[in-house]
Amino acid sequence: MRNRAAALLWRAGITAALVCAIGLLPWLTRTDPALTVLKARSAERDPDPAVLADIRAQLGLDEGPFHFLAKWVRGDAGRSWISGDEVTPAVLQALGASLLLMAAALAVAAVTAALICARTLWLGAHWRLAGRRAGGGGSAVLAALPEFLTASVLATVVGVQLGWLPALGWYGPRWTILPALALGLPAGAVLGRLLDDLLPGAFAEPWALAAAARGLPGRGIARQAIRRCLPGLLPNTGLFAVGLTGGAVAVEQIFDIPGLGRTTLQAALAQDLPVLQAGTLTLVLLATAAAGLAALTTRLLIGPALRDGALPSPHGPKPPARTLQPFVYGGLLALVIALGLPRDPLALDTGERLRPPSPQHPFGTDGLGRDVLARVGHGALDTLLLALAISAAALLAGVLLGLLPRLSGPLVDTVVALPPVLVALLVTAVVGGGPATPALAVGAVAWAPLAAHTSALLRQERAALHITATRGLGAGSRYLLRHELLPAVLPSVTRHALLRLPGIALALASLTFLGLGAQPPTPEWGLLLAENQPYAERAPWAVLAPAAVLALLGALAVTAAGGARVPRRKRREPVDEPQQQPRTRQLVGAR
């Protein structure tokens, strides 16, 4: 009870600190809130001192930031500084739109994840997982597709050119299909890869062998294998749900959806503090509810085994041997970079605007006549190195904080609720703008999924029978952590970090797409997508080239993740499937 009370106080303290930081945003940035509000209300109106003084008097800005914080303590969300409307009804309406979009996107993600895992489930149900090679080419492409690019293509092709579905507005269920596809496909690809990584270990556990020996149908064993893997996946599923609600800013912008992410972004840009605070607090409460639901579902699925320390180790067969796929994808990516580096990414030739691919310009030219291959090659140096550095730092921070779930749990719930755009604005307020802002903003949230994954896997591993036996023989906590727990958890978390590498690159690209990252003429990949998106119909190659390189990076990350593992001592290595499966068939036949 004392631990729960401490965790509740820690969570409430983090939320209060976040709301206070947002309330101090105009004063942290050392800007005049009245000037920002005036520009948001009427961009053409001159900032006359008398007008600004009148706005300060209307909003009570002269009373300082603590005046607004005191109103929040009294439970008064206030009125919007821009429209003058009550904040609470507007935020609840935006939340309703976001929840509907989140539900549709999660349905798409579930179907996508099921398709990705279908092969492994079929092989496991028929006991043919021996020698299985990790696939992932298609899922890597889906995971690496920029959401804003997918949304733009769907809106243009399916909505406008073909006219099959509405592409703009928010008036009913039909308007949710295209944005749900844009959000759900990448999320489902990542979740499917995480589940596909856990399934072979579940099929190799003793309960699966005993069930097969008793004649349980393969489909029933496959369902139980999914149930066995879900507790390790539920925390990240909750994170995706919250991310789809508050982080879908670019998709909501493209499809003109009045969701919570877009509402929060507009409030942040206009420094509409009442709306910004209410939207952020709603996202934090939603993240807390999602985390609580995930914990409750985990307890319902495997609660008694967790309590009694009766779980088998959730880490079964070692990953298949590496194939040539990572080298092929890596070679193609290196070839593109090598061909682009000798070219000038800043050379302008207005007479060569929007030229299609040719021997002179293999990737074509952009709207200013610049060589797209040159810009992709030079932009790779910044994008890839930055994404790799952020991924490494996120992996280290995620593992370290995952070892302390009581400390990191509330932090994860709070951090994941913040859209990267809002984090970028907070970072800008504290350290100022510049090319480092996107990196700091993405790095501030990138560790959260890895910490949640580490905590979930450690929680199951600590309840494994061999840990109970080793502890009974006198092993201390430090010995268990070093020799048993970390070697069991690190491979899966490392593969997860590699799967997140394209997502980190996409997050950097999304911030640049929204104007919060690199500025022209920097050839950063996100900026390339943002600059060339208006020409997607006339010159699709200018958009497809950076998108294809991002997809290639995703394929490289997914296939390389299949070989990531930490060597373990021979006595703890699980029995290989080729040895298990004949024994299973013998038992079934003997029955």
mmCIF file of N, CA and C in Angstrom, residues 223-329:
data_model
loop_
_atom_site.group_PDB
_atom_site.id
_atom_site.type_symbol
_atom_site.label_atom_id
_atom_site.label_comp_id
_atom_site.label_asym_id
_atom_site.label_seq_id
_atom_site.Cartn_x
_atom_site.Cartn_y
_atom_site.Cartn_z
ATOM 1 N N ARG A 223 -3.253 -19.842 -30.508
ATOM 2 C CA ARG A 223 -3.973 -18.827 -29.729
ATOM 3 C C ARG A 223 -3.344 -18.650 -28.352
ATOM 4 N N GLN A 224 -2.969 -19.760 -27.733
ATOM 5 C CA GLN A 224 -2.340 -19.655 -26.422
ATOM 6 C C GLN A 224 -0.952 -19.009 -26.515
ATOM 7 N N ALA A 225 -0.249 -19.240 -27.631
ATOM 8 C CA ALA A 225 1.060 -18.601 -27.818
ATOM 9 C C ALA A 225 0.901 -17.083 -27.910
ATOM 10 N N ILE A 226 -0.149 -16.634 -28.598
ATOM 11 C CA ILE A 226 -0.403 -15.194 -28.663
ATOM 12 C C ILE A 226 -0.702 -14.650 -27.272
ATOM 13 N N ARG A 227 -1.523 -15.389 -26.523
ATOM 14 C CA ARG A 227 -1.841 -14.958 -25.159
ATOM 15 C C ARG A 227 -0.591 -14.912 -24.295
ATOM 16 N N ARG A 228 0.306 -15.856 -24.511
ATOM 17 C CA ARG A 228 1.546 -15.886 -23.730
ATOM 18 C C ARG A 228 2.430 -14.687 -24.037
ATOM 19 N N CYS A 229 2.403 -14.211 -25.282
ATOM 20 C CA CYS A 229 3.274 -13.105 -25.697
ATOM 21 C C CYS A 229 2.676 -11.741 -25.414
ATOM 22 N N LEU A 230 1.364 -11.661 -25.251
ATOM 23 C CA LEU A 230 0.724 -10.357 -25.104
ATOM 24 C C LEU A 230 1.217 -9.553 -23.899
ATOM 25 N N PRO A 231 1.454 -10.167 -22.724
ATOM 26 C CA PRO A 231 1.913 -9.346 -21.594
ATOM 27 C C PRO A 231 3.193 -8.581 -21.868
ATOM 28 N N GLY A 232 4.101 -9.126 -22.671
ATOM 29 C CA GLY A 232 5.313 -8.400 -23.002
ATOM 30 C C GLY A 232 5.100 -7.323 -24.046
ATOM 31 N N LEU A 233 3.924 -7.350 -24.698
ATOM 32 C CA LEU A 233 3.638 -6.410 -25.777
ATOM 33 C C LEU A 233 2.648 -5.332 -25.366
ATOM 34 N N LEU A 234 1.863 -5.604 -24.314
ATOM 35 C CA LEU A 234 0.792 -4.677 -23.939
ATOM 36 C C LEU A 234 1.282 -3.281 -23.574
ATOM 37 N N PRO A 235 2.390 -3.133 -22.828
ATOM 38 C CA PRO A 235 2.827 -1.756 -22.539
ATOM 39 C C PRO A 235 3.079 -0.933 -23.790
ATOM 40 N N ASN A 236 3.725 -1.530 -24.796
ATOM 41 C CA ASN A 236 3.969 -0.778 -26.022
ATOM 42 C C ASN A 236 2.695 -0.563 -26.817
ATOM 43 N N THR A 237 1.735 -1.474 -26.715
ATOM 44 C CA THR A 237 0.452 -1.246 -27.371
ATOM 45 C C THR A 237 -0.248 -0.034 -26.781
ATOM 46 N N GLY A 238 -0.196 0.095 -25.438
ATOM 47 C CA GLY A 238 -0.763 1.282 -24.813
ATOM 48 C C GLY A 238 -0.061 2.551 -25.234
ATOM 49 N N LEU A 239 1.273 2.470 -25.389
ATOM 50 C CA LEU A 239 2.010 3.647 -25.846
ATOM 51 C C LEU A 239 1.597 4.036 -27.255
ATOM 52 N N PHE A 240 1.394 3.028 -28.115
ATOM 53 C CA PHE A 240 0.951 3.326 -29.477
ATOM 54 C C PHE A 240 -0.426 3.972 -29.477
ATOM 55 N N ALA A 241 -1.314 3.477 -28.606
ATOM 56 C CA ALA A 241 -2.660 4.051 -28.556
ATOM 57 C C ALA A 241 -2.614 5.526 -28.196
ATOM 58 N N VAL A 242 -1.828 5.869 -27.182
ATOM 59 C CA VAL A 242 -1.711 7.277 -26.791
ATOM 60 C C VAL A 242 -1.025 8.087 -27.884
ATOM 61 N N GLY A 243 0.005 7.492 -28.510
ATOM 62 C CA GLY A 243 0.686 8.191 -29.597
ATOM 63 C C GLY A 243 -0.225 8.459 -30.770
ATOM 64 N N LEU A 244 -1.124 7.510 -31.063
ATOM 65 C CA LEU A 244 -2.075 7.717 -32.157
ATOM 66 C C LEU A 244 -3.087 8.798 -31.815
ATOM 67 N N THR A 245 -3.300 9.050 -30.525
ATOM 68 C CA THR A 245 -4.269 10.073 -30.130
ATOM 69 C C THR A 245 -3.658 11.468 -30.161
ATOM 70 N N GLY A 246 -2.497 11.633 -29.538
ATOM 71 C CA GLY A 246 -1.903 12.967 -29.440
ATOM 72 C C GLY A 246 -0.814 13.245 -30.443
ATOM 73 N N GLY A 247 -0.211 12.183 -31.013
ATOM 74 C CA GLY A 247 0.926 12.391 -31.895
ATOM 75 C C GLY A 247 0.590 12.412 -33.362
ATOM 76 N N ALA A 248 -0.694 12.309 -33.706
ATOM 77 C CA ALA A 248 -1.091 12.262 -35.112
ATOM 78 C C ALA A 248 -1.286 13.665 -35.668
ATOM 79 N N VAL A 249 -0.359 14.557 -35.344
ATOM 80 C CA VAL A 249 -0.545 15.963 -35.693
ATOM 81 C C VAL A 249 -0.510 16.157 -37.207
ATOM 82 N N ALA A 250 0.522 15.590 -37.872
ATOM 83 C CA ALA A 250 0.655 15.797 -39.316
ATOM 84 C C ALA A 250 -0.525 15.209 -40.071
ATOM 85 N N VAL A 251 -0.993 14.029 -39.665
ATOM 86 C CA VAL A 251 -2.134 13.402 -40.341
ATOM 87 C C VAL A 251 -3.390 14.230 -40.125
ATOM 88 N N GLU A 252 -3.599 14.721 -38.920
ATOM 89 C CA GLU A 252 -4.764 15.560 -38.655
ATOM 90 C C GLU A 252 -4.693 16.865 -39.435
ATOM 91 N N GLN A 253 -3.484 17.378 -39.629
ATOM 92 C CA GLN A 253 -3.336 18.597 -40.429
ATOM 93 C C GLN A 253 -3.716 18.337 -41.882
ATOM 94 N N ILE A 254 -3.249 17.218 -42.437
ATOM 95 C CA ILE A 254 -3.484 16.928 -43.857
ATOM 96 C C ILE A 254 -4.965 16.680 -44.124
ATOM 97 N N PHE A 255 -5.624 15.906 -43.248
ATOM 98 C CA PHE A 255 -7.023 15.551 -43.472
ATOM 99 C C PHE A 255 -7.999 16.526 -42.807
ATOM 100 N N ASP A 256 -7.482 17.596 -42.202
ATOM 101 C CA ASP A 256 -8.322 18.609 -41.568
ATOM 102 C C ASP A 256 -9.225 17.982 -40.507
ATOM 103 N N ILE A 257 -8.608 17.226 -39.590
ATOM 104 C CA ILE A 257 -9.336 16.554 -38.517
ATOM 105 C C ILE A 257 -9.204 17.391 -37.250
ATOM 106 N N PRO A 258 -10.303 17.754 -36.624
ATOM 107 C CA PRO A 258 -10.225 18.569 -35.405
ATOM 108 C C PRO A 258 -9.910 17.713 -34.180
ATOM 109 N N GLY A 259 -8.772 17.024 -34.207
ATOM 110 C CA GLY A 259 -8.398 16.127 -33.129
ATOM 111 C C GLY A 259 -7.611 16.825 -32.039
ATOM 112 N N LEU A 260 -7.288 16.034 -31.011
ATOM 113 C CA LEU A 260 -6.618 16.609 -29.852
ATOM 114 C C LEU A 260 -5.178 16.994 -30.174
ATOM 115 N N GLY A 261 -4.495 16.196 -31.011
ATOM 116 C CA GLY A 261 -3.122 16.544 -31.370
ATOM 117 C C GLY A 261 -3.041 17.850 -32.127
ATOM 118 N N ARG A 262 -3.918 18.011 -33.099
ATOM 119 C CA ARG A 262 -3.919 19.260 -33.869
ATOM 120 C C ARG A 262 -4.335 20.443 -33.006
ATOM 121 N N THR A 263 -5.326 20.243 -32.146
ATOM 122 C CA THR A 263 -5.768 21.319 -31.259
ATOM 123 C C THR A 263 -4.639 21.755 -30.335
ATOM 124 N N THR A 264 -3.913 20.776 -29.789
ATOM 125 C CA THR A 264 -2.800 21.096 -28.898
ATOM 126 C C THR A 264 -1.683 21.809 -29.646
ATOM 127 N N LEU A 265 -1.399 21.366 -30.871
ATOM 128 C CA LEU A 265 -0.355 22.015 -31.665
ATOM 129 C C LEU A 265 -0.719 23.465 -31.961
ATOM 130 N N GLN A 266 -1.950 23.692 -32.412
ATOM 131 C CA GLN A 266 -2.363 25.059 -32.715
ATOM 132 C C GLN A 266 -2.313 25.943 -31.476
ATOM 133 N N ALA A 267 -2.702 25.381 -30.344
ATOM 134 C CA ALA A 267 -2.635 26.156 -29.105
ATOM 135 C C ALA A 267 -1.190 26.463 -28.720
ATOM 136 N N ALA A 268 -0.293 25.501 -28.962
ATOM 137 C CA ALA A 268 1.118 25.726 -28.636
ATOM 138 C C ALA A 268 1.718 26.805 -29.528
ATOM 139 N N LEU A 269 1.411 26.740 -30.819
ATOM 140 C CA LEU A 269 1.953 27.729 -31.745
ATOM 141 C C LEU A 269 1.421 29.130 -31.448
ATOM 142 N N ALA A 270 0.152 29.216 -31.026
ATOM 143 C CA ALA A 270 -0.448 30.519 -30.722
ATOM 144 C C ALA A 270 -0.253 30.919 -29.264
ATOM 145 N N GLN A 271 0.400 30.044 -28.473
ATOM 146 C CA GLN A 271 0.579 30.271 -27.034
ATOM 147 C C GLN A 271 -0.754 30.510 -26.339
ATOM 148 N N ASP A 272 -1.755 29.728 -26.761
ATOM 149 C CA ASP A 272 -3.068 29.756 -26.124
ATOM 150 C C ASP A 272 -2.994 28.841 -24.902
ATOM 151 N N LEU A 273 -2.498 29.379 -23.797
ATOM 152 C CA LEU A 273 -2.154 28.556 -22.643
ATOM 153 C C LEU A 273 -3.318 27.763 -22.074
ATOM 154 N N PRO A 274 -4.519 28.311 -21.927
ATOM 155 C CA PRO A 274 -5.601 27.501 -21.359
ATOM 156 C C PRO A 274 -5.881 26.236 -22.172
ATOM 157 N N VAL A 275 -5.938 26.361 -23.495
ATOM 158 C CA VAL A 275 -6.193 25.187 -24.340
ATOM 159 C C VAL A 275 -5.009 24.233 -24.308
ATOM 160 N N LEU A 276 -3.798 24.785 -24.330
ATOM 161 C CA LEU A 276 -2.603 23.942 -24.324
ATOM 162 C C LEU A 276 -2.510 23.137 -23.032
ATOM 163 N N GLN A 277 -2.763 23.772 -21.899
ATOM 164 C CA GLN A 277 -2.698 23.064 -20.636
ATOM 165 C C GLN A 277 -3.778 21.986 -20.535
ATOM 166 N N ALA A 278 -4.987 22.305 -20.950
ATOM 167 C CA ALA A 278 -6.074 21.329 -20.876
ATOM 168 C C ALA A 278 -5.816 20.148 -21.814
ATOM 169 N N GLY A 279 -5.328 20.438 -23.027
ATOM 170 C CA GLY A 279 -5.037 19.356 -23.967
ATOM 171 C C GLY A 279 -3.928 18.450 -23.469
ATOM 172 N N THR A 280 -2.876 19.043 -22.919
ATOM 173 C CA THR A 280 -1.761 18.233 -22.416
ATOM 174 C C THR A 280 -2.193 17.395 -21.217
ATOM 175 N N LEU A 281 -2.953 17.991 -20.300
ATOM 176 C CA LEU A 281 -3.418 17.231 -19.147
ATOM 177 C C LEU A 281 -4.324 16.081 -19.579
ATOM 178 N N THR A 282 -5.138 16.292 -20.590
ATOM 179 C CA THR A 282 -5.992 15.215 -21.103
ATOM 180 C C THR A 282 -5.162 14.079 -21.674
ATOM 181 N N LEU A 283 -4.108 14.417 -22.400
ATOM 182 C CA LEU A 283 -3.230 13.383 -22.957
ATOM 183 C C LEU A 283 -2.527 12.605 -21.852
ATOM 184 N N VAL A 284 -2.092 13.293 -20.804
ATOM 185 C CA VAL A 284 -1.420 12.606 -19.695
ATOM 186 C C VAL A 284 -2.391 11.666 -18.987
ATOM 187 N N LEU A 285 -3.624 12.132 -18.742
ATOM 188 C CA LEU A 285 -4.616 11.261 -18.109
ATOM 189 C C LEU A 285 -4.941 10.066 -18.996
ATOM 190 N N LEU A 286 -4.997 10.280 -20.304
ATOM 191 C CA LEU A 286 -5.247 9.173 -21.232
ATOM 192 C C LEU A 286 -4.101 8.162 -21.185
ATOM 193 N N ALA A 287 -2.863 8.656 -21.119
ATOM 194 C CA ALA A 287 -1.717 7.746 -21.028
ATOM 195 C C ALA A 287 -1.746 6.957 -19.732
ATOM 196 N N THR A 288 -2.130 7.607 -18.640
ATOM 197 C CA THR A 288 -2.227 6.905 -17.357
ATOM 198 C C THR A 288 -3.295 5.820 -17.415
ATOM 199 N N ALA A 289 -4.431 6.138 -18.036
ATOM 200 C CA ALA A 289 -5.500 5.136 -18.161
ATOM 201 C C ALA A 289 -5.050 3.968 -19.029
ATOM 202 N N ALA A 290 -4.332 4.258 -20.113
ATOM 203 C CA ALA A 290 -3.847 3.180 -20.979
ATOM 204 C C ALA A 290 -2.848 2.296 -20.252
ATOM 205 N N ALA A 291 -1.953 2.911 -19.461
ATOM 206 C CA ALA A 291 -0.991 2.122 -18.692
ATOM 207 C C ALA A 291 -1.696 1.261 -17.650
ATOM 208 N N GLY A 292 -2.703 1.818 -16.973
ATOM 209 C CA GLY A 292 -3.450 1.034 -15.995
ATOM 210 C C GLY A 292 -4.206 -0.115 -16.628
ATOM 211 N N LEU A 293 -4.793 0.122 -17.803
ATOM 212 C CA LEU A 293 -5.498 -0.952 -18.511
ATOM 213 C C LEU A 293 -4.540 -2.047 -18.947
ATOM 214 N N ALA A 294 -3.349 -1.656 -19.423
ATOM 215 C CA ALA A 294 -2.356 -2.653 -19.819
ATOM 216 C C ALA A 294 -1.907 -3.486 -18.624
ATOM 217 N N ALA A 295 -1.685 -2.832 -17.463
ATOM 218 C CA ALA A 295 -1.276 -3.572 -16.267
ATOM 219 C C ALA A 295 -2.378 -4.513 -15.799
ATOM 220 N N LEU A 296 -3.632 -4.061 -15.850
ATOM 221 C CA LEU A 296 -4.742 -4.912 -15.439
ATOM 222 C C LEU A 296 -4.883 -6.115 -16.362
ATOM 223 N N THR A 297 -4.762 -5.885 -17.665
ATOM 224 C CA THR A 297 -4.861 -6.993 -18.610
ATOM 225 C C THR A 297 -3.725 -7.993 -18.412
ATOM 226 N N THR A 298 -2.529 -7.489 -18.150
ATOM 227 C CA THR A 298 -1.401 -8.385 -17.878
ATOM 228 C C THR A 298 -1.659 -9.233 -16.640
ATOM 229 N N ARG A 299 -2.216 -8.607 -15.604
ATOM 230 C CA ARG A 299 -2.502 -9.348 -14.378
ATOM 231 C C ARG A 299 -3.565 -10.414 -14.623
ATOM 232 N N LEU A 300 -4.545 -10.116 -15.468
ATOM 233 C CA LEU A 300 -5.576 -11.103 -15.770
ATOM 234 C C LEU A 300 -5.025 -12.268 -16.591
ATOM 235 N N LEU A 301 -4.059 -11.959 -17.471
ATOM 236 C CA LEU A 301 -3.528 -13.011 -18.339
ATOM 237 C C LEU A 301 -2.581 -13.944 -17.600
ATOM 238 N N ILE A 302 -1.634 -13.403 -16.836
ATOM 239 C CA ILE A 302 -0.621 -14.244 -16.202
ATOM 240 C C ILE A 302 -0.371 -13.855 -14.757
ATOM 241 N N GLY A 303 -1.362 -13.223 -14.119
ATOM 242 C CA GLY A 303 -1.158 -12.742 -12.768
ATOM 243 C C GLY A 303 -0.723 -13.789 -11.771
ATOM 244 N N PRO A 304 -1.422 -14.930 -11.642
ATOM 245 C CA PRO A 304 -1.002 -15.937 -10.655
ATOM 246 C C PRO A 304 0.414 -16.446 -10.890
ATOM 247 N N ALA A 305 0.792 -16.643 -12.136
ATOM 248 C CA ALA A 305 2.148 -17.126 -12.415
ATOM 249 C C ALA A 305 3.193 -16.079 -12.045
ATOM 250 N N LEU A 306 2.871 -14.810 -12.253
ATOM 251 C CA LEU A 306 3.801 -13.756 -11.847
ATOM 252 C C LEU A 306 3.960 -13.730 -10.331
ATOM 253 N N ARG A 307 2.854 -13.905 -9.631
ATOM 254 C CA ARG A 307 2.898 -13.849 -8.170
ATOM 255 C C ARG A 307 3.652 -15.044 -7.589
ATOM 256 N N ASP A 308 3.461 -16.211 -8.184
ATOM 257 C CA ASP A 308 4.038 -17.440 -7.635
ATOM 258 C C ASP A 308 5.413 -17.759 -8.191
ATOM 259 N N GLY A 309 5.917 -16.963 -9.143
ATOM 260 C CA GLY A 309 7.221 -17.258 -9.735
ATOM 261 C C GLY A 309 7.226 -18.561 -10.500
ATOM 262 N N ALA A 310 6.148 -18.822 -11.252
ATOM 263 C CA ALA A 310 5.985 -20.105 -11.924
ATOM 264 C C ALA A 310 5.968 -19.974 -13.435
ATOM 265 N N LEU A 311 6.540 -18.921 -13.964
ATOM 266 C CA LEU A 311 6.555 -18.737 -15.413
ATOM 267 C C LEU A 311 7.767 -19.424 -16.031
ATOM 268 N N PRO A 312 7.610 -20.021 -17.208
ATOM 269 C CA PRO A 312 8.813 -20.391 -17.956
ATOM 270 C C PRO A 312 9.483 -19.147 -18.505
ATOM 271 N N SER A 313 10.759 -19.260 -18.809
ATOM 272 C CA SER A 313 11.468 -18.102 -19.346
ATOM 273 C C SER A 313 10.853 -17.706 -20.667
ATOM 274 N N PRO A 314 10.521 -16.429 -20.857
ATOM 275 C CA PRO A 314 9.876 -16.006 -22.103
ATOM 276 C C PRO A 314 10.826 -15.903 -23.274
ATOM 277 N N HIS A 315 12.057 -16.332 -23.117
ATOM 278 C CA HIS A 315 13.047 -16.209 -24.182
ATOM 279 C C HIS A 315 13.508 -17.608 -24.554
ATOM 280 N N GLY A 316 12.957 -18.094 -25.665
ATOM 281 C CA GLY A 316 13.237 -19.463 -26.075
ATOM 282 C C GLY A 316 14.354 -19.557 -27.066
ATOM 283 N N PRO A 317 14.084 -20.074 -28.282
ATOM 284 C CA PRO A 317 15.150 -20.325 -29.242
ATOM 285 C C PRO A 317 15.876 -19.053 -29.617
ATOM 286 N N LYS A 318 17.145 -19.183 -29.852
ATOM 287 C CA LYS A 318 17.920 -18.025 -30.273
ATOM 288 C C LYS A 318 17.516 -17.628 -31.675
ATOM 289 N N PRO A 319 17.688 -16.376 -32.068
ATOM 290 C CA PRO A 319 17.279 -15.921 -33.386
ATOM 291 C C PRO A 319 17.987 -16.706 -34.480
ATOM 292 N N PRO A 320 17.351 -16.829 -35.655
ATOM 293 C CA PRO A 320 17.999 -17.527 -36.760
ATOM 294 C C PRO A 320 19.303 -16.853 -37.150
ATOM 295 N N ALA A 321 20.145 -17.610 -37.795
ATOM 296 C CA ALA A 321 21.421 -17.061 -38.251
ATOM 297 C C ALA A 321 21.181 -15.929 -39.236
ATOM 298 N N ARG A 322 22.107 -15.030 -39.291
ATOM 299 C CA ARG A 322 21.979 -13.884 -40.182
ATOM 300 C C ARG A 322 21.986 -14.333 -41.639
ATOM 301 N N THR A 323 21.219 -13.610 -42.421
ATOM 302 C CA THR A 323 21.160 -13.884 -43.842
ATOM 303 C C THR A 323 21.859 -12.753 -44.594
ATOM 304 N N LEU A 324 21.759 -12.822 -45.886
ATOM 305 C CA LEU A 324 22.393 -11.800 -46.716
ATOM 306 C C LEU A 324 21.561 -10.530 -46.824
ATOM 307 N N GLN A 325 20.308 -10.573 -46.335
ATOM 308 C CA GLN A 325 19.424 -9.416 -46.509
ATOM 309 C C GLN A 325 20.004 -8.127 -45.923
ATOM 310 N N PRO A 326 20.513 -8.136 -44.671
ATOM 311 C CA PRO A 326 21.062 -6.869 -44.158
ATOM 312 C C PRO A 326 22.190 -6.326 -45.015
ATOM 313 N N PHE A 327 23.025 -7.218 -45.550
ATOM 314 C CA PHE A 327 24.131 -6.758 -46.377
ATOM 315 C C PHE A 327 23.631 -6.196 -47.710
ATOM 316 N N VAL A 328 22.566 -6.799 -48.240
ATOM 317 C CA VAL A 328 21.999 -6.284 -49.494
ATOM 318 C C VAL A 328 21.420 -4.897 -49.278
ATOM 319 N N TYR A 329 20.575 -4.761 -48.231
ATOM 320 C CA TYR A 329 19.969 -3.458 -47.964
ATOM 321 C C TYR A 329 21.023 -2.416 -47.598
#
